[in-house]
Every structure is written in structure tokens, then in C-alpha cells.
mmCIF file of C-alpha atoms in Angstrom:
data_model
loop_
_atom_site.group_PDB
_atom_site.id
_atom_site.type_symbol
_atom_site.label_atom_id
_atom_site.label_comp_id
_atom_site.label_asym_id
_atom_site.label_seq_id
_atom_site.Cartn_x
_atom_site.Cartn_y
_atom_site.Cartn_z
ATOM 1 C CA MET A 260 -36.341 -3.530 -35.975
ATOM 2 C CA GLY A 261 -37.706 -1.248 -33.210
ATOM 3 C CA ILE A 262 -34.279 0.058 -32.501
ATOM 4 C CA ALA A 263 -33.706 0.776 -36.298
ATOM 5 C CA SER A 264 -36.946 2.686 -36.329
ATOM 6 C CA LEU A 265 -35.688 4.888 -33.436
ATOM 7 C CA VAL A 266 -32.468 5.332 -35.209
ATOM 8 C CA SER A 267 -34.232 6.560 -38.338
ATOM 9 C CA THR A 268 -35.586 9.448 -36.350
ATOM 10 C CA GLY A 269 -32.172 11.121 -36.150
ATOM 11 C CA HIS A 270 -32.641 12.145 -32.625
ATOM 12 C CA PRO A 271 -29.307 12.779 -30.854
ATOM 13 C CA GLU A 272 -30.478 10.913 -27.812
ATOM 14 C CA VAL A 273 -30.701 7.784 -29.870
ATOM 15 C CA LEU A 274 -27.761 8.355 -32.250
ATOM 16 C CA LYS A 275 -25.257 8.930 -29.438
ATOM 17 C CA ARG A 276 -25.913 5.283 -28.499
ATOM 18 C CA LEU A 277 -25.446 4.014 -32.266
ATOM 19 C CA ALA A 278 -21.735 3.464 -32.161
ATOM 20 C CA ILE A 279 -21.479 1.220 -29.155
ATOM 21 C CA GLU A 280 -24.821 -0.089 -27.761
ATOM 22 C CA ILE A 281 -26.870 -0.182 -30.784
ATOM 23 C CA PHE A 282 -24.250 -1.596 -33.217
ATOM 24 C CA ASN A 283 -23.368 -4.323 -30.670
ATOM 25 C CA LEU A 284 -26.943 -5.224 -30.246
ATOM 26 C CA TRP A 285 -27.377 -5.593 -34.126
ATOM 27 C CA ILE A 286 -24.110 -7.659 -34.327
ATOM 28 C CA ASP A 287 -25.354 -9.961 -31.636
ATOM 29 C CA VAL A 288 -28.751 -10.324 -33.341
ATOM 30 C CA PHE A 289 -27.125 -10.991 -36.817
ATOM 31 C CA TYR A 290 -24.886 -13.562 -35.004
ATOM 32 C CA GLU A 291 -27.873 -15.292 -33.357
ATOM 33 C CA ILE A 292 -29.804 -15.565 -36.611
ATOM 34 C CA LYS A 293 -26.862 -17.112 -38.445
ATOM 35 C CA GLU A 294 -26.252 -19.395 -35.523
ATOM 36 C CA THR A 295 -29.829 -20.726 -35.679
ATOM 37 C CA GLN A 296 -29.782 -21.397 -39.418
ATOM 38 C CA VAL A 297 -28.660 -24.731 -40.766
ATOM 39 C CA VAL A 298 -25.871 -24.387 -43.433
ATOM 40 C CA GLU A 299 -26.868 -27.525 -45.350
ATOM 41 C CA ASN A 300 -29.516 -27.300 -48.023
ATOM 42 C CA THR A 301 -32.640 -29.250 -47.923
ATOM 43 C CA SER A 302 -34.247 -30.909 -50.861
ATOM 44 C CA ASP A 303 -37.646 -29.364 -50.351
ATOM 45 C CA SER A 304 -38.470 -25.709 -50.204
ATOM 46 C CA SER A 305 -39.496 -25.589 -46.538
ATOM 47 C CA PRO A 306 -37.026 -23.771 -44.107
ATOM 48 C CA ALA A 307 -34.414 -25.977 -42.526
ATOM 49 C CA PRO A 308 -35.174 -26.631 -38.882
ATOM 50 C CA SER A 309 -33.093 -24.657 -36.355
ATOM 51 C CA PRO A 310 -30.263 -26.719 -34.989
ATOM 52 C CA HIS A 311 -31.112 -25.470 -31.484
ATOM 53 C CA GLY A 312 -34.773 -26.379 -31.808
ATOM 54 C CA LEU A 313 -35.804 -22.699 -32.182
ATOM 55 C CA LYS A 314 -38.887 -21.969 -33.925
ATOM 56 C CA ARG A 315 -38.317 -19.088 -36.368
ATOM 57 C CA LEU A 316 -41.795 -17.872 -36.666
ATOM 58 C CA TRP A 317 -40.963 -15.367 -39.396
ATOM 59 C CA GLU A 318 -40.434 -18.394 -41.715
ATOM 60 C CA LEU A 319 -43.855 -19.964 -41.081
ATOM 61 C CA ASP A 320 -46.348 -19.458 -43.756
ATOM 62 C CA GLU A 321 -49.260 -19.748 -41.173
ATOM 63 C CA ALA A 322 -49.390 -18.277 -37.812
ATOM 64 C CA PRO A 323 -49.181 -20.718 -34.876
ATOM 65 C CA ARG A 324 -52.703 -21.735 -33.848
ATOM 66 C CA GLN A 325 -52.459 -19.976 -30.369
ATOM 67 C CA PHE A 326 -51.920 -16.715 -32.219
ATOM 68 C CA TYR A 327 -55.587 -16.717 -33.186
ATOM 69 C CA GLN A 328 -56.810 -17.749 -29.663
ATOM 70 C CA ASN A 329 -60.183 -19.166 -30.739
ATOM 71 C CA THR A 330 -61.160 -16.393 -33.101
ATOM 72 C CA GLU A 331 -61.870 -18.381 -36.207
ATOM 73 C CA GLY A 332 -64.777 -17.041 -38.168
ATOM 74 C CA THR A 333 -64.746 -13.587 -36.514
ATOM 75 C CA PRO A 334 -63.597 -10.157 -37.720
ATOM 76 C CA GLU A 335 -60.803 -10.444 -35.031
ATOM 77 C CA HIS A 336 -59.492 -13.507 -36.754
ATOM 78 C CA ASP A 337 -59.254 -11.526 -40.082
ATOM 79 C CA ARG A 338 -57.588 -8.658 -38.396
ATOM 80 C CA ARG A 339 -55.021 -10.870 -36.736
ATOM 81 C CA LYS A 340 -54.349 -12.737 -39.955
ATOM 82 C CA ALA A 341 -53.793 -9.374 -41.769
ATOM 83 C CA VAL A 342 -51.379 -8.131 -39.074
ATOM 84 C CA TYR A 343 -49.458 -11.440 -39.319
ATOM 85 C CA ASP A 344 -49.414 -11.314 -43.087
ATOM 86 C CA ARG A 345 -48.003 -7.904 -43.186
ATOM 87 C CA ASP A 346 -45.646 -8.040 -40.196
ATOM 88 C CA PRO A 347 -42.309 -6.492 -41.235
ATOM 89 C CA VAL A 348 -40.603 -9.223 -39.135
ATOM 90 C CA ARG A 349 -41.959 -11.677 -41.641
ATOM 91 C CA THR A 350 -41.924 -9.543 -44.864
ATOM 92 C CA MET A 351 -38.582 -7.725 -44.728
ATOM 93 C CA HIS A 352 -35.084 -8.822 -44.435
ATOM 94 C CA LEU A 353 -33.604 -7.560 -41.233
ATOM 95 C CA GLY A 354 -30.264 -6.270 -42.938
ATOM 96 C CA THR A 355 -32.423 -4.300 -45.524
ATOM 97 C CA PHE A 356 -34.608 -2.794 -42.906
ATOM 98 C CA ILE A 357 -31.712 -1.568 -40.842
ATOM 99 C CA ALA A 358 -29.857 -0.253 -43.863
ATOM 100 C CA THR A 359 -32.974 1.618 -44.935
ATOM 101 C CA HIS A 360 -33.362 3.238 -41.481
ATOM 102 C CA ILE A 361 -29.706 4.131 -41.075
ATOM 103 C CA ARG A 362 -29.933 6.030 -44.508
ATOM 104 C CA GLU A 363 -32.970 7.809 -43.125
ATOM 105 C CA ALA A 364 -30.903 8.852 -39.956
ATOM 106 C CA GLU A 365 -28.139 10.069 -42.272
ATOM 107 C CA ALA A 366 -30.553 12.014 -44.294
ATOM 108 C CA ALA A 367 -32.056 13.519 -41.102
ATOM 109 C CA CYS A 368 -28.697 14.645 -39.718
ATOM 110 C CA GLY A 369 -26.820 15.241 -42.897
ATOM 111 C CA PRO A 370 -24.188 12.801 -44.219
ATOM 112 C CA ASP A 371 -21.187 14.776 -42.892
ATOM 113 C CA MET A 372 -22.533 15.188 -39.438
ATOM 114 C CA PHE A 373 -23.694 11.695 -39.207
ATOM 115 C CA GLN A 374 -20.215 10.406 -40.141
ATOM 116 C CA ALA A 375 -18.449 12.917 -37.789
ATOM 117 C CA GLN A 376 -20.792 12.699 -34.787
ATOM 118 C CA TYR A 377 -21.756 9.077 -34.830
ATOM 119 C CA LEU A 378 -20.194 6.660 -37.229
ATOM 120 C CA SER A 379 -16.737 7.896 -36.491
ATOM 121 C CA LYS A 380 -16.883 6.801 -32.824
ATOM 122 C CA ALA A 381 -17.648 3.217 -33.648
ATOM 123 C CA ASP A 382 -14.979 0.531 -33.441
ATOM 124 C CA PRO A 383 -13.687 -0.090 -36.989
ATOM 125 C CA THR A 384 -14.119 -3.802 -36.657
ATOM 126 C CA VAL A 385 -17.653 -3.509 -35.411
ATOM 127 C CA LEU A 386 -18.394 -0.973 -38.138
ATOM 128 C CA SER A 387 -17.115 -3.203 -40.886
ATOM 129 C CA GLN A 388 -19.156 -6.107 -39.533
ATOM 130 C CA ILE A 389 -22.273 -3.994 -39.606
ATOM 131 C CA GLN A 390 -21.410 -2.819 -43.182
ATOM 132 C CA ALA A 391 -20.799 -6.414 -44.331
ATOM 133 C CA GLU A 392 -24.147 -7.565 -42.847
ATOM 134 C CA LEU A 393 -25.965 -4.724 -44.552
ATOM 135 C CA ALA A 394 -24.339 -5.446 -47.753
ATOM 136 C CA ARG A 395 -25.439 -8.954 -47.819
ATOM 137 C CA ALA A 396 -29.101 -7.699 -47.500
#
């Protein structure tokens, strides 16, 4: 999400890395997320456990106890709870977040320049994988 925020600035220093480094990073992240998800449906509404024992903290309703670090009953506890409840990692789908920020970069550069200078340099297979992930969002 941090990289997507950098992309949305439209700065050439960031966008020149879009076609290779950033797209590959995003493909790896999308793959890792898919790999940790259990395909089978569970009967209850709680998230399925990761097959690798990973804790997907963005799926928890409550922050882990250590997140609050003995701040219960203080303004700091309330602040941490508010931050946790509004954290984009928990509240936004990654594909939607990335798609929004790519559109912002495109708007900052202009669609024609964005296509010619940055997207056209991406491997077509990688670009189609990114587009497929963003379409699922």
C-alpha cells in the first residue's frame, strides 16, 4: 500500500520503476495472499485459518493484546484502537487500493504519457496479471 501511495504521486523517479520492480512486487504480494488463503469454505463466518499458520492481522476484529501494551483505560488505548479500526490495511481491499492509486498516477501524468512512458515498458504477461488482479478487486 505504501508503494501504491508513492506511485500515485506521478513522480518519474517512482514511475520509472513501475513496469518492472513495482509490478513484480505487487504480483508477489498478490500471490502470497492467495497462497495463504484456504480455498474451502467454512460453515461459520470467521476467516479460515491460513494453511501455513500465518496470522492475517487484517482479518481480526480486535487487535492482538500486545498492540495495546498495557494502555487499557487511557487515552492512548483509545487512540490505538481508533488507528487500528481505521487502518487501510484492514479496511480496504489491496487490489482496490492499488487500482485507485494507479488511476491517480495516470491522471497526474496524463493517460497517453502514462501508457507510452510506463505501462508500455511492462512485460505483457505481468501487465495482464496485474490487470486481472485489479479487475477482481
